[in-house]
């Protein structure tokens, strides 16, 4: 990549456009009852836990990256067929 001529520290926020909620859902019969359960398992099995969301570089993808970094885990992110109704059929396979 080339040099943009500035760094992110040179920028300031002048408006907040939106806030997007991110949910981590598991099946009712999942062994994970809390986020702590989920993170403990992910730490024991790096790269083995797959999560899906509405696409590469989406809020879901960013949220997964942030969770990976904050919790010291490595989830595998799979972009699904877009936000909302198009991704619902994928839920059954998760």
mmCIF file of N, CA, C and O in Angstrom:
data_model
loop_
_atom_site.group_PDB
_atom_site.id
_atom_site.type_symbol
_atom_site.label_atom_id
_atom_site.label_comp_id
_atom_site.label_asym_id
_atom_site.label_seq_id
_atom_site.Cartn_x
_atom_site.Cartn_y
_atom_site.Cartn_z
ATOM 1 N N UNK A 1 0.833 -1.187 0.000
ATOM 2 C CA UNK A 1 0.000 0.000 0.000
ATOM 3 C C UNK A 1 0.873 1.244 0.000
ATOM 4 O O UNK A 1 1.934 1.277 0.596
ATOM 5 N N UNK A 2 0.375 2.281 -0.598
ATOM 6 C CA UNK A 2 1.107 3.535 -0.633
ATOM 7 C C UNK A 2 0.902 4.345 0.635
ATOM 8 O O UNK A 2 0.101 4.004 1.505
ATOM 9 N N UNK A 3 1.625 5.422 0.729
ATOM 10 C CA UNK A 3 1.527 6.321 1.877
ATOM 11 C C UNK A 3 0.412 7.325 1.608
ATOM 12 O O UNK A 3 0.462 8.076 0.627
ATOM 13 N N UNK A 4 -0.583 7.365 2.475
ATOM 14 C CA UNK A 4 -1.716 8.274 2.299
ATOM 15 C C UNK A 4 -1.346 9.724 2.612
ATOM 16 O O UNK A 4 -2.104 10.633 2.304
ATOM 17 N N UNK A 5 -0.201 9.944 3.252
ATOM 18 C CA UNK A 5 0.208 11.302 3.582
ATOM 19 C C UNK A 5 -0.301 11.781 4.926
ATOM 20 O O UNK A 5 -0.095 12.933 5.290
ATOM 21 N N UNK A 6 -0.989 10.915 5.660
ATOM 22 C CA UNK A 6 -1.469 11.247 6.992
ATOM 23 C C UNK A 6 -1.595 9.970 7.798
ATOM 24 O O UNK A 6 -1.570 8.880 7.252
ATOM 25 N N UNK A 7 -1.732 10.116 9.103
ATOM 26 C CA UNK A 7 -1.950 8.977 9.993
ATOM 27 C C UNK A 7 -3.320 9.136 10.639
ATOM 28 O O UNK A 7 -3.879 10.232 10.672
ATOM 29 N N UNK A 8 -3.850 8.048 11.165
ATOM 30 C CA UNK A 8 -5.171 8.126 11.789
ATOM 31 C C UNK A 8 -5.192 9.115 12.955
ATOM 32 O O UNK A 8 -6.228 9.713 13.230
ATOM 33 N N UNK A 9 -4.068 9.318 13.608
ATOM 34 C CA UNK A 9 -4.016 10.295 14.702
ATOM 35 C C UNK A 9 -4.193 11.719 14.200
ATOM 36 O O UNK A 9 -4.494 12.627 14.978
ATOM 37 N N UNK A 10 -4.020 11.937 12.889
ATOM 38 C CA UNK A 10 -4.210 13.257 12.302
ATOM 39 C C UNK A 10 -5.689 13.569 12.058
ATOM 40 O O UNK A 10 -6.034 14.678 11.648
ATOM 41 N N UNK A 11 -6.559 12.583 12.282
ATOM 42 C CA UNK A 11 -7.992 12.728 12.004
ATOM 43 C C UNK A 11 -8.786 12.914 13.285
ATOM 44 O O UNK A 11 -8.382 12.469 14.347
ATOM 45 N N UNK A 12 -9.952 13.566 13.178
ATOM 46 C CA UNK A 12 -10.848 13.670 14.326
ATOM 47 C C UNK A 12 -12.272 13.404 13.870
ATOM 48 O O UNK A 12 -12.653 13.701 12.737
ATOM 49 N N UNK A 13 -13.044 12.828 14.747
ATOM 50 C CA UNK A 13 -14.439 12.517 14.456
ATOM 51 C C UNK A 13 -15.260 13.787 14.569
ATOM 52 O O UNK A 13 -15.166 14.519 15.555
ATOM 53 N N UNK A 14 -16.096 14.047 13.553
ATOM 54 C CA UNK A 14 -16.985 15.201 13.626
ATOM 55 C C UNK A 14 -18.460 14.780 13.633
ATOM 56 O O UNK A 14 -19.331 15.592 13.871
ATOM 57 N N UNK A 15 -18.713 13.491 13.368
ATOM 58 C CA UNK A 15 -20.091 13.004 13.383
ATOM 59 C C UNK A 15 -20.081 11.498 13.585
ATOM 60 O O UNK A 15 -19.203 10.804 13.072
ATOM 61 N N UNK A 16 -21.056 10.979 14.320
ATOM 62 C CA UNK A 16 -21.218 9.538 14.534
ATOM 63 C C UNK A 16 -22.430 9.094 13.732
ATOM 64 O O UNK A 16 -23.553 9.515 14.013
ATOM 65 N N UNK A 17 -22.227 8.255 12.702
ATOM 66 C CA UNK A 17 -23.303 7.877 11.802
ATOM 67 C C UNK A 17 -24.270 6.853 12.372
ATOM 68 O O UNK A 17 -25.469 6.997 12.258
ATOM 69 N N UNK A 18 -23.753 5.791 12.952
ATOM 70 C CA UNK A 18 -24.650 4.755 13.453
ATOM 71 C C UNK A 18 -23.929 3.837 14.419
ATOM 72 O O UNK A 18 -22.713 3.776 14.458
ATOM 73 N N UNK A 19 -24.702 3.112 15.162
ATOM 74 C CA UNK A 19 -24.183 2.079 16.041
ATOM 75 C C UNK A 19 -24.853 0.776 15.635
ATOM 76 O O UNK A 19 -26.074 0.707 15.530
ATOM 77 N N UNK A 20 -24.058 -0.229 15.373
ATOM 78 C CA UNK A 20 -24.588 -1.507 14.929
ATOM 79 C C UNK A 20 -24.407 -2.548 16.025
ATOM 80 O O UNK A 20 -23.284 -2.838 16.415
ATOM 81 N N UNK A 21 -25.508 -3.113 16.532
ATOM 82 C CA UNK A 21 -25.354 -4.152 17.560
ATOM 83 C C UNK A 21 -24.850 -5.452 16.937
ATOM 84 O O UNK A 21 -25.225 -5.802 15.821
ATOM 85 N N UNK A 22 -23.981 -6.122 17.635
ATOM 86 C CA UNK A 22 -23.499 -7.430 17.213
ATOM 87 C C UNK A 22 -23.912 -8.443 18.275
ATOM 88 O O UNK A 22 -23.795 -8.173 19.465
ATOM 89 N N UNK A 23 -24.412 -9.580 17.833
ATOM 90 C CA UNK A 23 -24.839 -10.640 18.739
ATOM 91 C C UNK A 23 -24.003 -11.881 18.485
ATOM 92 O O UNK A 23 -23.670 -12.190 17.350
ATOM 93 N N UNK A 24 -23.694 -12.579 19.546
ATOM 94 C CA UNK A 24 -23.045 -13.887 19.425
ATOM 95 C C UNK A 24 -24.110 -14.896 19.839
ATOM 96 O O UNK A 24 -24.472 -14.984 21.013
ATOM 97 N N UNK A 25 -24.644 -15.611 18.864
ATOM 98 C CA UNK A 25 -25.731 -16.561 19.110
ATOM 99 C C UNK A 25 -25.208 -17.987 19.057
ATOM 100 O O UNK A 25 -24.355 -18.307 18.224
ATOM 101 N N UNK A 26 -25.723 -18.822 19.932
ATOM 102 C CA UNK A 26 -25.437 -20.253 19.895
ATOM 103 C C UNK A 26 -26.759 -20.997 19.952
ATOM 104 O O UNK A 26 -27.777 -20.447 20.387
ATOM 105 N N UNK A 27 -26.758 -22.243 19.525
ATOM 106 C CA UNK A 27 -27.983 -23.052 19.574
ATOM 107 C C UNK A 27 -28.385 -23.300 21.025
ATOM 108 O O UNK A 27 -27.538 -23.322 21.918
ATOM 109 N N UNK A 28 -29.653 -23.524 21.251
ATOM 110 C CA UNK A 28 -30.154 -23.797 22.600
ATOM 111 C C UNK A 28 -29.480 -25.003 23.239
ATOM 112 O O UNK A 28 -29.277 -25.032 24.451
ATOM 113 N N UNK A 29 -29.111 -25.989 22.438
ATOM 114 C CA UNK A 29 -28.488 -27.191 22.982
ATOM 115 C C UNK A 29 -26.955 -27.097 23.007
ATOM 116 O O UNK A 29 -26.263 -28.079 23.244
ATOM 117 N N UNK A 30 -26.420 -25.912 22.781
ATOM 118 C CA UNK A 30 -24.973 -25.695 22.806
ATOM 119 C C UNK A 30 -24.428 -25.880 24.220
ATOM 120 O O UNK A 30 -25.102 -25.577 25.200
ATOM 121 N N UNK A 31 -23.182 -26.345 24.341
ATOM 122 C CA UNK A 31 -22.579 -26.449 25.674
ATOM 123 C C UNK A 31 -22.193 -25.076 26.237
ATOM 124 O O UNK A 31 -21.873 -24.959 27.408
ATOM 125 N N UNK A 32 -22.244 -24.036 25.401
ATOM 126 C CA UNK A 32 -21.871 -22.693 25.840
ATOM 127 C C UNK A 32 -23.094 -21.978 26.402
ATOM 128 O O UNK A 32 -24.042 -21.690 25.685
ATOM 129 N N UNK A 33 -23.054 -21.702 27.690
ATOM 130 C CA UNK A 33 -24.164 -20.996 28.341
ATOM 131 C C UNK A 33 -23.806 -19.542 28.612
ATOM 132 O O UNK A 33 -24.690 -18.719 28.837
ATOM 133 N N UNK A 34 -22.505 -19.230 28.597
ATOM 134 C CA UNK A 34 -22.031 -17.868 28.843
ATOM 135 C C UNK A 34 -20.910 -17.545 27.863
ATOM 136 O O UNK A 34 -20.328 -18.451 27.249
ATOM 137 N N UNK A 35 -20.586 -16.271 27.749
ATOM 138 C CA UNK A 35 -19.458 -15.874 26.921
ATOM 139 C C UNK A 35 -18.168 -16.470 27.476
ATOM 140 O O UNK A 35 -17.288 -16.888 26.719
ATOM 141 N N UNK A 36 -18.075 -16.561 28.796
ATOM 142 C CA UNK A 36 -16.893 -17.154 29.421
ATOM 143 C C UNK A 36 -16.703 -18.604 28.963
ATOM 144 O O UNK A 36 -15.585 -19.008 28.631
ATOM 145 N N UNK A 37 -17.787 -19.393 28.928
ATOM 146 C CA UNK A 37 -17.722 -20.778 28.439
ATOM 147 C C UNK A 37 -17.183 -20.810 27.008
ATOM 148 O O UNK A 37 -16.326 -21.627 26.660
ATOM 149 N N UNK A 38 -17.715 -19.933 26.182
ATOM 150 C CA UNK A 38 -17.343 -19.863 24.769
ATOM 151 C C UNK A 38 -15.863 -19.525 24.607
ATOM 152 O O UNK A 38 -15.135 -20.181 23.863
ATOM 153 N N UNK A 39 -15.406 -18.500 25.316
ATOM 154 C CA UNK A 39 -14.018 -18.058 25.216
ATOM 155 C C UNK A 39 -13.061 -19.132 25.733
ATOM 156 O O UNK A 39 -12.017 -19.397 25.124
ATOM 157 N N UNK A 40 -13.412 -19.788 26.840
ATOM 158 C CA UNK A 40 -12.555 -20.850 27.369
ATOM 159 C C UNK A 40 -12.378 -21.966 26.347
ATOM 160 O O UNK A 40 -11.274 -22.472 26.149
ATOM 161 N N UNK A 41 -13.457 -22.351 25.684
ATOM 162 C CA UNK A 41 -13.372 -23.390 24.660
ATOM 163 C C UNK A 41 -12.521 -22.916 23.474
ATOM 164 O O UNK A 41 -11.675 -23.658 22.965
ATOM 165 N N UNK A 42 -12.741 -21.678 23.042
ATOM 166 C CA UNK A 42 -11.995 -21.139 21.906
ATOM 167 C C UNK A 42 -10.500 -21.068 22.215
ATOM 168 O O UNK A 42 -9.672 -21.284 21.326
ATOM 169 N N UNK A 43 -10.149 -20.797 23.464
ATOM 170 C CA UNK A 43 -8.731 -20.753 23.843
ATOM 171 C C UNK A 43 -8.100 -22.146 23.766
ATOM 172 O O UNK A 43 -6.930 -22.284 23.422
ATOM 173 N N UNK A 44 -8.886 -23.166 24.082
ATOM 174 C CA UNK A 44 -8.383 -24.542 24.049
ATOM 175 C C UNK A 44 -8.283 -25.089 22.624
ATOM 176 O O UNK A 44 -7.565 -26.062 22.389
ATOM 177 N N UNK A 45 -9.026 -24.487 21.695
ATOM 178 C CA UNK A 45 -9.105 -25.006 20.321
ATOM 179 C C UNK A 45 -8.916 -23.871 19.304
ATOM 180 O O UNK A 45 -9.838 -23.553 18.560
ATOM 181 N N UNK A 46 -7.726 -23.254 19.256
ATOM 182 C CA UNK A 46 -7.505 -22.105 18.364
ATOM 183 C C UNK A 46 -7.844 -22.418 16.901
ATOM 184 O O UNK A 46 -7.415 -23.436 16.370
ATOM 185 N N UNK A 47 -8.652 -21.552 16.303
ATOM 186 C CA UNK A 47 -9.019 -21.699 14.896
ATOM 187 C C UNK A 47 -10.116 -22.700 14.613
ATOM 188 O O UNK A 47 -10.602 -22.788 13.488
ATOM 189 N N UNK A 48 -10.530 -23.464 15.613
ATOM 190 C CA UNK A 48 -11.537 -24.507 15.395
ATOM 191 C C UNK A 48 -12.969 -23.991 15.494
ATOM 192 O O UNK A 48 -13.883 -24.624 14.991
ATOM 193 N N UNK A 49 -13.163 -22.859 16.147
ATOM 194 C CA UNK A 49 -14.516 -22.314 16.315
ATOM 195 C C UNK A 49 -14.816 -21.377 15.145
ATOM 196 O O UNK A 49 -14.067 -20.443 14.862
ATOM 197 N N UNK A 50 -15.912 -21.656 14.454
ATOM 198 C CA UNK A 50 -16.318 -20.869 13.296
ATOM 199 C C UNK A 50 -17.502 -19.996 13.660
ATOM 200 O O UNK A 50 -18.445 -20.460 14.294
ATOM 201 N N UNK A 51 -17.439 -18.738 13.262
ATOM 202 C CA UNK A 51 -18.558 -17.820 13.442
ATOM 203 C C UNK A 51 -18.888 -17.217 12.090
ATOM 204 O O UNK A 51 -18.036 -17.106 11.221
ATOM 205 N N UNK A 52 -20.130 -16.845 11.887
ATOM 206 C CA UNK A 52 -20.555 -16.274 10.615
ATOM 207 C C UNK A 52 -21.165 -14.909 10.804
ATOM 208 O O UNK A 52 -21.646 -14.567 11.885
ATOM 209 N N UNK A 53 -21.124 -14.123 9.753
ATOM 210 C CA UNK A 53 -21.695 -12.787 9.792
ATOM 211 C C UNK A 53 -21.998 -12.288 8.396
ATOM 212 O O UNK A 53 -21.856 -13.017 7.412
ATOM 213 N N UNK A 54 -22.376 -11.021 8.306
ATOM 214 C CA UNK A 54 -22.924 -10.467 7.067
ATOM 215 C C UNK A 54 -21.898 -10.070 6.017
ATOM 216 O O UNK A 54 -22.239 -9.389 5.074
ATOM 217 N N UNK A 55 -20.665 -10.472 6.138
ATOM 218 C CA UNK A 55 -19.712 -10.235 5.058
ATOM 219 C C UNK A 55 -18.370 -9.733 5.527
ATOM 220 O O UNK A 55 -18.214 -9.251 6.641
ATOM 221 N N UNK A 56 -17.404 -9.857 4.648
ATOM 222 C CA UNK A 56 -16.053 -9.388 4.918
ATOM 223 C C UNK A 56 -16.061 -7.872 5.102
ATOM 224 O O UNK A 56 -16.737 -7.162 4.366
ATOM 225 N N UNK A 57 -15.351 -7.414 6.094
ATOM 226 C CA UNK A 57 -15.236 -5.992 6.448
ATOM 227 C C UNK A 57 -16.543 -5.398 6.977
ATOM 228 O O UNK A 57 -16.688 -4.190 7.033
ATOM 229 N N UNK A 58 -17.479 -6.251 7.347
ATOM 230 C CA UNK A 58 -18.742 -5.787 7.928
ATOM 231 C C UNK A 58 -18.557 -5.534 9.422
ATOM 232 O O UNK A 58 -17.513 -5.837 10.000
ATOM 233 N N UNK A 59 -19.587 -5.000 10.048
ATOM 234 C CA UNK A 59 -19.547 -4.808 11.501
ATOM 235 C C UNK A 59 -19.356 -6.151 12.209
ATOM 236 O O UNK A 59 -18.683 -6.227 13.230
ATOM 237 N N UNK A 60 -19.936 -7.220 11.657
ATOM 238 C CA UNK A 60 -19.773 -8.554 12.242
ATOM 239 C C UNK A 60 -18.324 -9.011 12.168
ATOM 240 O O UNK A 60 -17.783 -9.567 13.125
ATOM 241 N N UNK A 61 -17.701 -8.788 11.031
ATOM 242 C CA UNK A 61 -16.299 -9.159 10.841
ATOM 243 C C UNK A 61 -15.414 -8.367 11.803
ATOM 244 O O UNK A 61 -14.549 -8.926 12.475
ATOM 245 N N UNK A 62 -15.661 -7.078 11.905
ATOM 246 C CA UNK A 62 -14.897 -6.236 12.823
ATOM 247 C C UNK A 62 -15.120 -6.672 14.269
ATOM 248 O O UNK A 62 -14.177 -6.773 15.056
ATOM 249 N N UNK A 63 -16.365 -6.980 14.624
ATOM 250 C CA UNK A 63 -16.669 -7.445 15.976
ATOM 251 C C UNK A 63 -15.949 -8.734 16.316
ATOM 252 O O UNK A 63 -15.446 -8.906 17.433
ATOM 253 N N UNK A 64 -15.867 -9.647 15.343
ATOM 254 C CA UNK A 64 -15.149 -10.901 15.554
ATOM 255 C C UNK A 64 -13.663 -10.635 15.768
ATOM 256 O O UNK A 64 -13.041 -11.206 16.673
ATOM 257 N N UNK A 65 -13.105 -9.743 14.974
ATOM 258 C CA UNK A 65 -11.696 -9.382 15.116
ATOM 259 C C UNK A 65 -11.437 -8.753 16.483
ATOM 260 O O UNK A 65 -10.440 -9.068 17.147
ATOM 261 N N UNK A 66 -12.346 -7.894 16.917
ATOM 262 C CA UNK A 66 -12.187 -7.247 18.224
ATOM 263 C C UNK A 66 -12.286 -8.267 19.357
ATOM 264 O O UNK A 66 -11.523 -8.199 20.325
ATOM 265 N N UNK A 67 -13.220 -9.224 19.254
ATOM 266 C CA UNK A 67 -13.347 -10.266 20.268
ATOM 267 C C UNK A 67 -12.089 -11.133 20.292
ATOM 268 O O UNK A 67 -11.580 -11.464 21.365
ATOM 269 N N UNK A 68 -11.579 -11.490 19.117
ATOM 270 C CA UNK A 68 -10.339 -12.267 19.049
ATOM 271 C C UNK A 68 -9.225 -11.563 19.815
ATOM 272 O O UNK A 68 -8.531 -12.179 20.626
ATOM 273 N N UNK A 69 -9.060 -10.297 19.561
ATOM 274 C CA UNK A 69 -7.971 -9.539 20.184
ATOM 275 C C UNK A 69 -8.200 -9.372 21.685
ATOM 276 O O UNK A 69 -7.297 -9.597 22.487
ATOM 277 N N UNK A 70 -9.410 -8.986 22.080
ATOM 278 C CA UNK A 70 -9.707 -8.727 23.496
ATOM 279 C C UNK A 70 -9.607 -9.989 24.346
ATOM 280 O O UNK A 70 -9.153 -9.941 25.488
ATOM 281 N N UNK A 71 -10.043 -11.126 23.784
ATOM 282 C CA UNK A 71 -10.084 -12.369 24.554
ATOM 283 C C UNK A 71 -8.855 -13.248 24.334
ATOM 284 O O UNK A 71 -8.712 -14.274 25.000
ATOM 285 N N UNK A 72 -8.000 -12.872 23.390
ATOM 286 C CA UNK A 72 -6.825 -13.698 23.109
ATOM 287 C C UNK A 72 -7.184 -15.025 22.468
ATOM 288 O O UNK A 72 -6.609 -16.061 22.795
ATOM 289 N N UNK A 73 -8.159 -15.000 21.557
ATOM 290 C CA UNK A 73 -8.621 -16.221 20.892
ATOM 291 C C UNK A 73 -8.486 -16.054 19.389
ATOM 292 O O UNK A 73 -8.186 -14.962 18.898
ATOM 293 N N UNK A 74 -8.743 -17.141 18.648
ATOM 294 C CA UNK A 74 -8.700 -17.084 17.191
ATOM 295 C C UNK A 74 -9.924 -17.787 16.619
ATOM 296 O O UNK A 74 -9.917 -18.994 16.391
ATOM 297 N N UNK A 75 -11.003 -17.014 16.435
ATOM 298 C CA UNK A 75 -12.212 -17.536 15.806
ATOM 299 C C UNK A 75 -12.029 -17.484 14.299
ATOM 300 O O UNK A 75 -11.354 -16.598 13.779
ATOM 301 N N UNK A 76 -12.638 -18.418 13.590
ATOM 302 C CA UNK A 76 -12.612 -18.404 12.130
ATOM 303 C C UNK A 76 -13.891 -17.738 11.651
ATOM 304 O O UNK A 76 -14.991 -18.222 11.923
ATOM 305 N N UNK A 77 -13.763 -16.615 10.957
ATOM 306 C CA UNK A 77 -14.924 -15.844 10.490
ATOM 307 C C UNK A 77 -15.315 -16.290 9.091
ATOM 308 O O UNK A 77 -14.476 -16.371 8.190
ATOM 309 N N UNK A 78 -16.606 -16.581 8.887
ATOM 310 C CA UNK A 78 -17.127 -16.984 7.584
ATOM 311 C C UNK A 78 -18.175 -15.967 7.156
ATOM 312 O O UNK A 78 -19.208 -15.826 7.816
ATOM 313 N N UNK A 79 -17.924 -15.230 6.060
ATOM 314 C CA UNK A 79 -18.929 -14.278 5.579
ATOM 315 C C UNK A 79 -20.128 -15.031 4.993
ATOM 316 O O UNK A 79 -19.964 -15.937 4.176
ATOM 317 N N UNK A 80 -21.319 -14.660 5.450
ATOM 318 C CA UNK A 80 -22.541 -15.300 4.966
ATOM 319 C C UNK A 80 -23.109 -14.500 3.797
ATOM 320 O O UNK A 80 -22.501 -13.540 3.341
ATOM 321 N N UNK A 81 -24.291 -14.856 3.370
ATOM 322 C CA UNK A 81 -24.895 -14.272 2.174
ATOM 323 C C UNK A 81 -25.542 -12.916 2.417
ATOM 324 O O UNK A 81 -26.612 -12.644 1.905
ATOM 325 N N UNK A 82 -24.941 -12.069 3.199
ATOM 326 C CA UNK A 82 -25.476 -10.731 3.408
ATOM 327 C C UNK A 82 -26.231 -10.600 4.704
ATOM 328 O O UNK A 82 -26.457 -11.574 5.414
ATOM 329 N N UNK A 83 -26.627 -9.367 5.032
ATOM 330 C CA UNK A 83 -27.307 -9.108 6.296
ATOM 331 C C UNK A 83 -28.771 -9.525 6.265
ATOM 332 O O UNK A 83 -29.367 -9.653 5.204
ATOM 333 N N UNK A 84 -29.338 -9.702 7.429
ATOM 334 C CA UNK A 84 -30.776 -9.915 7.560
ATOM 335 C C UNK A 84 -31.285 -11.202 6.955
ATOM 336 O O UNK A 84 -30.643 -12.245 7.026
ATOM 337 N N UNK A 85 -32.443 -11.137 6.302
ATOM 338 C CA UNK A 85 -33.106 -12.341 5.803
ATOM 339 C C UNK A 85 -32.247 -13.256 4.937
ATOM 340 O O UNK A 85 -32.349 -14.469 5.072
ATOM 341 N N UNK A 86 -31.364 -12.745 4.058
ATOM 342 C CA UNK A 86 -30.583 -13.691 3.251
ATOM 343 C C UNK A 86 -29.688 -14.625 4.061
ATOM 344 O O UNK A 86 -29.376 -15.715 3.613
ATOM 345 N N UNK A 87 -29.272 -14.208 5.244
ATOM 346 C CA UNK A 87 -28.374 -15.065 6.030
ATOM 347 C C UNK A 87 -29.122 -16.042 6.933
ATOM 348 O O UNK A 87 -28.524 -16.961 7.451
ATOM 349 N N UNK A 88 -30.399 -15.870 7.103
ATOM 350 C CA UNK A 88 -31.166 -16.736 8.009
ATOM 351 C C UNK A 88 -31.087 -18.223 7.680
ATOM 352 O O UNK A 88 -30.964 -19.034 8.585
ATOM 353 N N UNK A 89 -31.116 -18.638 6.399
ATOM 354 C CA UNK A 89 -30.993 -20.076 6.115
ATOM 355 C C UNK A 89 -29.675 -20.657 6.631
ATOM 356 O O UNK A 89 -29.597 -21.836 6.949
ATOM 357 N N UNK A 90 -28.644 -19.854 6.727
ATOM 358 C CA UNK A 90 -27.352 -20.334 7.197
ATOM 359 C C UNK A 90 -27.361 -20.632 8.694
ATOM 360 O O UNK A 90 -26.524 -21.367 9.178
ATOM 361 N N UNK A 91 -28.285 -20.022 9.428
ATOM 362 C CA UNK A 91 -28.305 -20.175 10.875
ATOM 363 C C UNK A 91 -28.468 -21.635 11.291
ATOM 364 O O UNK A 91 -27.896 -22.070 12.263
ATOM 365 N N UNK A 92 -29.270 -22.382 10.529
ATOM 366 C CA UNK A 92 -29.503 -23.776 10.885
ATOM 367 C C UNK A 92 -28.251 -24.630 10.787
ATOM 368 O O UNK A 92 -28.139 -25.646 11.448
ATOM 369 N N UNK A 93 -27.308 -24.216 9.962
ATOM 370 C CA UNK A 93 -26.077 -24.981 9.776
ATOM 371 C C UNK A 93 -24.984 -24.575 10.748
ATOM 372 O O UNK A 93 -23.932 -25.183 10.781
ATOM 373 N N UNK A 94 -25.229 -23.564 11.532
ATOM 374 C CA UNK A 94 -24.194 -23.070 12.435
ATOM 375 C C UNK A 94 -24.180 -23.848 13.732
ATOM 376 O O UNK A 94 -25.130 -24.373 14.175
#
